[in-house]
Amino acid sequence: GEKMQLLSARIKANQGEGKPESGEVHFGEPFKLSMDWHAAEALDGGRVLIQVRNATDDIIFASGTSDQGLSFEQPGRYRVGVTIDPNPLLPGRYFIDIYAGVRRGQRYAKHDCLLDFWVLDTSTIASGSPIDQRPGYVYYLPSWKIDKTQG
């Protein structure tokens, strides 16, 4: 059998209690990815990695449990969760790759494009422009200022 087996994976937007999971996330809305894993044996630094891809297969970002020093060593079942907050993804369709492996880089599980979801445009930015007309992959709001220097 597999050393690490993905039992389930789901995306949950902050849609409130009682609302169904729809595979849709609103622009700027945080969302969570929850995964259930089974480790069949002891692992040396078991870790989970996700990659978020857009519809043209570009990797928008990747992150893993090891980014925060988290791993699992003992056999058993684990629930692994990651929260994307803030959610910088511009409106469009996205896919999530899920991998599991160990500290030395060996992969035990690889699931490309396992989940897909849509980020919906429900807002405008301060200028009044629709957010889906913004170029790029993510929306990041840096801190701007204007200082009058003469006249």
PDB file of C-alpha atoms in Angstrom:
ATOM      1  CA  GLY A   1       0.000   0.000   0.000  1.00  0.00           C
ATOM      2  CA  GLU A   2       0.879   3.646  -0.143  1.00  0.00           C
ATOM      3  CA  LYS A   3       2.896   5.178   2.672  1.00  0.00           C
ATOM      4  CA  MET A   4       0.606   8.200   2.580  1.00  0.00           C
ATOM      5  CA  GLN A   5      -2.911   8.129   1.210  1.00  0.00           C
ATOM      6  CA  LEU A   6      -5.192  11.112   0.635  1.00  0.00           C
ATOM      7  CA  LEU A   7      -8.634  10.123   1.919  1.00  0.00           C
ATOM      8  CA  SER A   8     -10.509  13.339   1.150  1.00  0.00           C
ATOM      9  CA  ALA A   9      -9.985  16.974   0.210  1.00  0.00           C
ATOM     10  CA  ARG A  10     -12.440  19.856   0.104  1.00  0.00           C
ATOM     11  CA  ILE A  11     -12.567  23.616  -0.244  1.00  0.00           C
ATOM     12  CA  LYS A  12     -14.715  25.581   2.156  1.00  0.00           C
ATOM     13  CA  ALA A  13     -15.441  29.252   1.649  1.00  0.00           C
ATOM     14  CA  ASN A  14     -16.559  31.363   4.570  1.00  0.00           C
ATOM     15  CA  GLN A  15     -20.158  31.170   3.412  1.00  0.00           C
ATOM     16  CA  GLY A  16     -21.749  30.914   6.826  1.00  0.00           C
ATOM     17  CA  GLU A  17     -23.469  28.057   8.594  1.00  0.00           C
ATOM     18  CA  GLY A  18     -25.895  25.973   6.619  1.00  0.00           C
ATOM     19  CA  LYS A  19     -24.814  27.168   3.189  1.00  0.00           C
ATOM     20  CA  PRO A  20     -23.758  24.420   0.771  1.00  0.00           C
ATOM     21  CA  GLU A  21     -20.213  24.103  -0.519  1.00  0.00           C
ATOM     22  CA  SER A  22     -20.391  25.292  -4.098  1.00  0.00           C
ATOM     23  CA  GLY A  23     -16.842  25.383  -5.438  1.00  0.00           C
ATOM     24  CA  GLU A  24     -17.155  29.156  -5.565  1.00  0.00           C
ATOM     25  CA  VAL A  25     -15.244  31.743  -3.595  1.00  0.00           C
ATOM     26  CA  HIS A  26     -15.924  35.447  -3.750  1.00  0.00           C
ATOM     27  CA  PHE A  27     -13.084  37.806  -4.622  1.00  0.00           C
ATOM     28  CA  GLY A  28     -11.193  38.743  -1.461  1.00  0.00           C
ATOM     29  CA  GLU A  29     -13.017  36.141   0.637  1.00  0.00           C
ATOM     30  CA  PRO A  30     -10.797  33.829   2.686  1.00  0.00           C
ATOM     31  CA  PHE A  31     -11.207  30.108   2.093  1.00  0.00           C
ATOM     32  CA  LYS A  32      -9.947  26.890   3.617  1.00  0.00           C
ATOM     33  CA  LEU A  33      -8.648  23.666   2.176  1.00  0.00           C
ATOM     34  CA  SER A  34      -9.117  20.630   4.411  1.00  0.00           C
ATOM     35  CA  MET A  35      -7.500  17.259   3.709  1.00  0.00           C
ATOM     36  CA  ASP A  36      -7.721  13.906   5.467  1.00  0.00           C
ATOM     37  CA  TRP A  37      -4.629  11.722   5.200  1.00  0.00           C
ATOM     38  CA  HIS A  38      -3.612   8.261   6.330  1.00  0.00           C
ATOM     39  CA  ALA A  39       0.040   7.536   7.057  1.00  0.00           C
ATOM     40  CA  ALA A  40       0.599   3.774   6.864  1.00  0.00           C
ATOM     41  CA  GLU A  41       3.955   3.886   8.651  1.00  0.00           C
ATOM     42  CA  ALA A  42       6.317   6.184  10.527  1.00  0.00           C
ATOM     43  CA  LEU A  43       7.668   8.984   8.349  1.00  0.00           C
ATOM     44  CA  ASP A  44      10.730  11.173   8.589  1.00  0.00           C
ATOM     45  CA  GLY A  45       9.171  14.617   8.354  1.00  0.00           C
ATOM     46  CA  GLY A  46       5.905  13.885   6.564  1.00  0.00           C
ATOM     47  CA  ARG A  47       4.631  17.000   4.873  1.00  0.00           C
ATOM     48  CA  VAL A  48       1.869  18.176   2.579  1.00  0.00           C
ATOM     49  CA  LEU A  49       2.282  20.697  -0.255  1.00  0.00           C
ATOM     50  CA  ILE A  50      -0.334  22.461  -2.350  1.00  0.00           C
ATOM     51  CA  GLN A  51       0.037  24.341  -5.613  1.00  0.00           C
ATOM     52  CA  VAL A  52      -2.665  26.668  -6.882  1.00  0.00           C
ATOM     53  CA  ARG A  53      -2.813  26.900 -10.693  1.00  0.00           C
ATOM     54  CA  ASN A  54      -4.879  29.106 -12.977  1.00  0.00           C
ATOM     55  CA  ALA A  55      -6.805  28.022 -16.084  1.00  0.00           C
ATOM     56  CA  THR A  56      -3.681  28.404 -18.259  1.00  0.00           C
ATOM     57  CA  ASP A  57      -1.713  26.083 -15.928  1.00  0.00           C
ATOM     58  CA  ASP A  58       0.479  28.794 -14.395  1.00  0.00           C
ATOM     59  CA  ILE A  59       1.407  28.110 -10.773  1.00  0.00           C
ATOM     60  CA  ILE A  60       0.115  31.112  -8.820  1.00  0.00           C
ATOM     61  CA  PHE A  61       1.585  30.029  -5.503  1.00  0.00           C
ATOM     62  CA  ALA A  62       2.729  26.961  -3.612  1.00  0.00           C
ATOM     63  CA  SER A  63       2.873  26.334   0.103  1.00  0.00           C
ATOM     64  CA  GLY A  64       3.370  23.429   2.439  1.00  0.00           C
ATOM     65  CA  THR A  65       3.143  22.393   6.050  1.00  0.00           C
ATOM     66  CA  SER A  66       6.931  22.690   6.284  1.00  0.00           C
ATOM     67  CA  ASP A  67       6.625  26.461   5.679  1.00  0.00           C
ATOM     68  CA  GLN A  68       5.537  26.655   9.326  1.00  0.00           C
ATOM     69  CA  GLY A  69       7.703  23.795  10.574  1.00  0.00           C
ATOM     70  CA  LEU A  70       4.784  21.347  10.737  1.00  0.00           C
ATOM     71  CA  SER A  71       5.126  17.648   9.920  1.00  0.00           C
ATOM     72  CA  PHE A  72       3.780  14.288  10.989  1.00  0.00           C
ATOM     73  CA  GLU A  73       6.003  11.405  12.009  1.00  0.00           C
ATOM     74  CA  GLN A  74       3.745   8.644  13.371  1.00  0.00           C
ATOM     75  CA  PRO A  75       1.369   6.293  11.545  1.00  0.00           C
ATOM     76  CA  GLY A  76      -2.317   7.184  11.714  1.00  0.00           C
ATOM     77  CA  ARG A  77      -4.945   9.512  10.338  1.00  0.00           C
ATOM     78  CA  TYR A  78      -4.387  13.237  10.090  1.00  0.00           C
ATOM     79  CA  ARG A  79      -6.516  16.217   9.148  1.00  0.00           C
ATOM     80  CA  VAL A  80      -4.390  18.860   7.450  1.00  0.00           C
ATOM     81  CA  GLY A  81      -5.840  22.314   6.899  1.00  0.00           C
ATOM     82  CA  VAL A  82      -4.661  25.498   5.270  1.00  0.00           C
ATOM     83  CA  THR A  83      -6.419  28.872   5.244  1.00  0.00           C
ATOM     84  CA  ILE A  84      -5.903  31.302   2.374  1.00  0.00           C
ATOM     85  CA  ASP A  85      -6.393  34.636   4.103  1.00  0.00           C
ATOM     86  CA  PRO A  86      -6.178  37.133   2.622  1.00  0.00           C
ATOM     87  CA  ASN A  87      -7.335  35.638  -0.664  1.00  0.00           C
ATOM     88  CA  PRO A  88      -5.465  37.563  -3.389  1.00  0.00           C
ATOM     89  CA  LEU A  89      -6.755  35.560  -6.385  1.00  0.00           C
ATOM     90  CA  LEU A  90      -8.333  37.546  -9.182  1.00  0.00           C
ATOM     91  CA  PRO A  91     -11.654  36.265 -10.576  1.00  0.00           C
ATOM     92  CA  GLY A  92     -11.366  33.111 -12.678  1.00  0.00           C
ATOM     93  CA  ARG A  93     -11.027  29.338 -12.479  1.00  0.00           C
ATOM     94  CA  TYR A  94      -8.306  27.713 -10.370  1.00  0.00           C
ATOM     95  CA  PHE A  95      -7.015  24.198  -9.695  1.00  0.00           C
ATOM     96  CA  ILE A  96      -5.247  22.776  -6.663  1.00  0.00           C
ATOM     97  CA  ASP A  97      -2.469  20.175  -6.847  1.00  0.00           C
ATOM     98  CA  ILE A  98      -1.879  18.245  -3.623  1.00  0.00           C
ATOM     99  CA  TYR A  99       1.335  16.378  -2.811  1.00  0.00           C
ATOM    100  CA  ALA A 100       2.673  14.509   0.191  1.00  0.00           C
ATOM    101  CA  GLY A 101       6.244  13.571   0.870  1.00  0.00           C
ATOM    102  CA  VAL A 102       9.070  13.668   3.370  1.00  0.00           C
ATOM    103  CA  ARG A 103      11.912  15.942   4.333  1.00  0.00           C
ATOM    104  CA  ARG A 104      14.365  14.535   1.789  1.00  0.00           C
ATOM    105  CA  GLY A 105      12.017  15.257  -1.112  1.00  0.00           C
ATOM    106  CA  GLN A 106      10.608  11.793  -1.845  1.00  0.00           C
ATOM    107  CA  ARG A 107       6.954  12.014  -2.907  1.00  0.00           C
ATOM    108  CA  TYR A 108       4.458   9.475  -1.633  1.00  0.00           C
ATOM    109  CA  ALA A 109       1.306  10.952  -3.104  1.00  0.00           C
ATOM    110  CA  LYS A 110       0.762  13.250  -6.080  1.00  0.00           C
ATOM    111  CA  HIS A 111      -2.655  14.563  -7.102  1.00  0.00           C
ATOM    112  CA  ASP A 112      -2.569  17.100  -9.931  1.00  0.00           C
ATOM    113  CA  CYS A 113      -5.609  19.359 -10.400  1.00  0.00           C
ATOM    114  CA  LEU A 114      -7.489  17.383  -7.767  1.00  0.00           C
ATOM    115  CA  LEU A 115      -9.800  20.260  -6.864  1.00  0.00           C
ATOM    116  CA  ASP A 116     -11.087  23.139  -8.913  1.00  0.00           C
ATOM    117  CA  PHE A 117     -12.967  26.244  -7.921  1.00  0.00           C
ATOM    118  CA  TRP A 118     -14.011  29.636  -9.228  1.00  0.00           C
ATOM    119  CA  VAL A 119     -13.245  33.030  -7.749  1.00  0.00           C
ATOM    120  CA  LEU A 120     -16.254  35.219  -8.485  1.00  0.00           C
ATOM    121  CA  ASP A 121     -16.158  38.954  -9.041  1.00  0.00           C
ATOM    122  CA  THR A 122     -18.535  40.591  -6.604  1.00  0.00           C
ATOM    123  CA  SER A 123     -16.810  43.884  -5.962  1.00  0.00           C
ATOM    124  CA  THR A 124     -14.968  46.818  -7.384  1.00  0.00           C
ATOM    125  CA  ILE A 125     -11.782  48.385  -6.164  1.00  0.00           C
ATOM    126  CA  ALA A 126     -11.655  51.922  -4.754  1.00  0.00           C
ATOM    127  CA  SER A 127     -11.363  53.494  -8.218  1.00  0.00           C
ATOM    128  CA  GLY A 128     -14.666  51.916  -9.185  1.00  0.00           C
ATOM    129  CA  SER A 129     -13.017  49.676 -11.799  1.00  0.00           C
ATOM    130  CA  PRO A 130     -14.269  46.092 -11.972  1.00  0.00           C
ATOM    131  CA  ILE A 131     -11.664  43.846 -10.409  1.00  0.00           C
ATOM    132  CA  ASP A 132     -11.866  41.332 -13.257  1.00  0.00           C
ATOM    133  CA  GLN A 133     -10.418  43.921 -15.650  1.00  0.00           C
ATOM    134  CA  ARG A 134      -7.175  44.056 -13.648  1.00  0.00           C
ATOM    135  CA  PRO A 135      -4.197  42.376 -15.349  1.00  0.00           C
ATOM    136  CA  GLY A 136      -2.126  39.822 -13.470  1.00  0.00           C
ATOM    137  CA  TYR A 137      -2.830  36.783 -11.353  1.00  0.00           C
ATOM    138  CA  VAL A 138      -3.398  38.272  -7.909  1.00  0.00           C
ATOM    139  CA  TYR A 139      -4.622  41.527  -6.451  1.00  0.00           C
ATOM    140  CA  TYR A 140      -2.284  43.092  -3.978  1.00  0.00           C
ATOM    141  CA  LEU A 141      -2.959  46.481  -2.451  1.00  0.00           C
ATOM    142  CA  PRO A 142       0.318  48.124  -1.440  1.00  0.00           C
ATOM    143  CA  SER A 143       0.357  51.278   0.628  1.00  0.00           C
ATOM    144  CA  TRP A 144       0.248  54.350  -1.622  1.00  0.00           C
ATOM    145  CA  LYS A 145       0.597  58.007  -0.733  1.00  0.00           C
ATOM    146  CA  ILE A 146       0.822  61.323  -2.541  1.00  0.00           C
ATOM    147  CA  ASP A 147       2.720  64.246  -1.039  1.00  0.00           C
ATOM    148  CA  LYS A 148       2.358  67.694  -2.496  1.00  0.00           C
ATOM    149  CA  THR A 149       5.845  69.165  -2.743  1.00  0.00           C
ATOM    150  CA  GLN A 150       5.201  72.579  -4.386  1.00  0.00           C
ATOM    151  CA  GLY A 151       2.507  75.164  -5.083  1.00  0.00           C
TER     152      GLY A 151
END
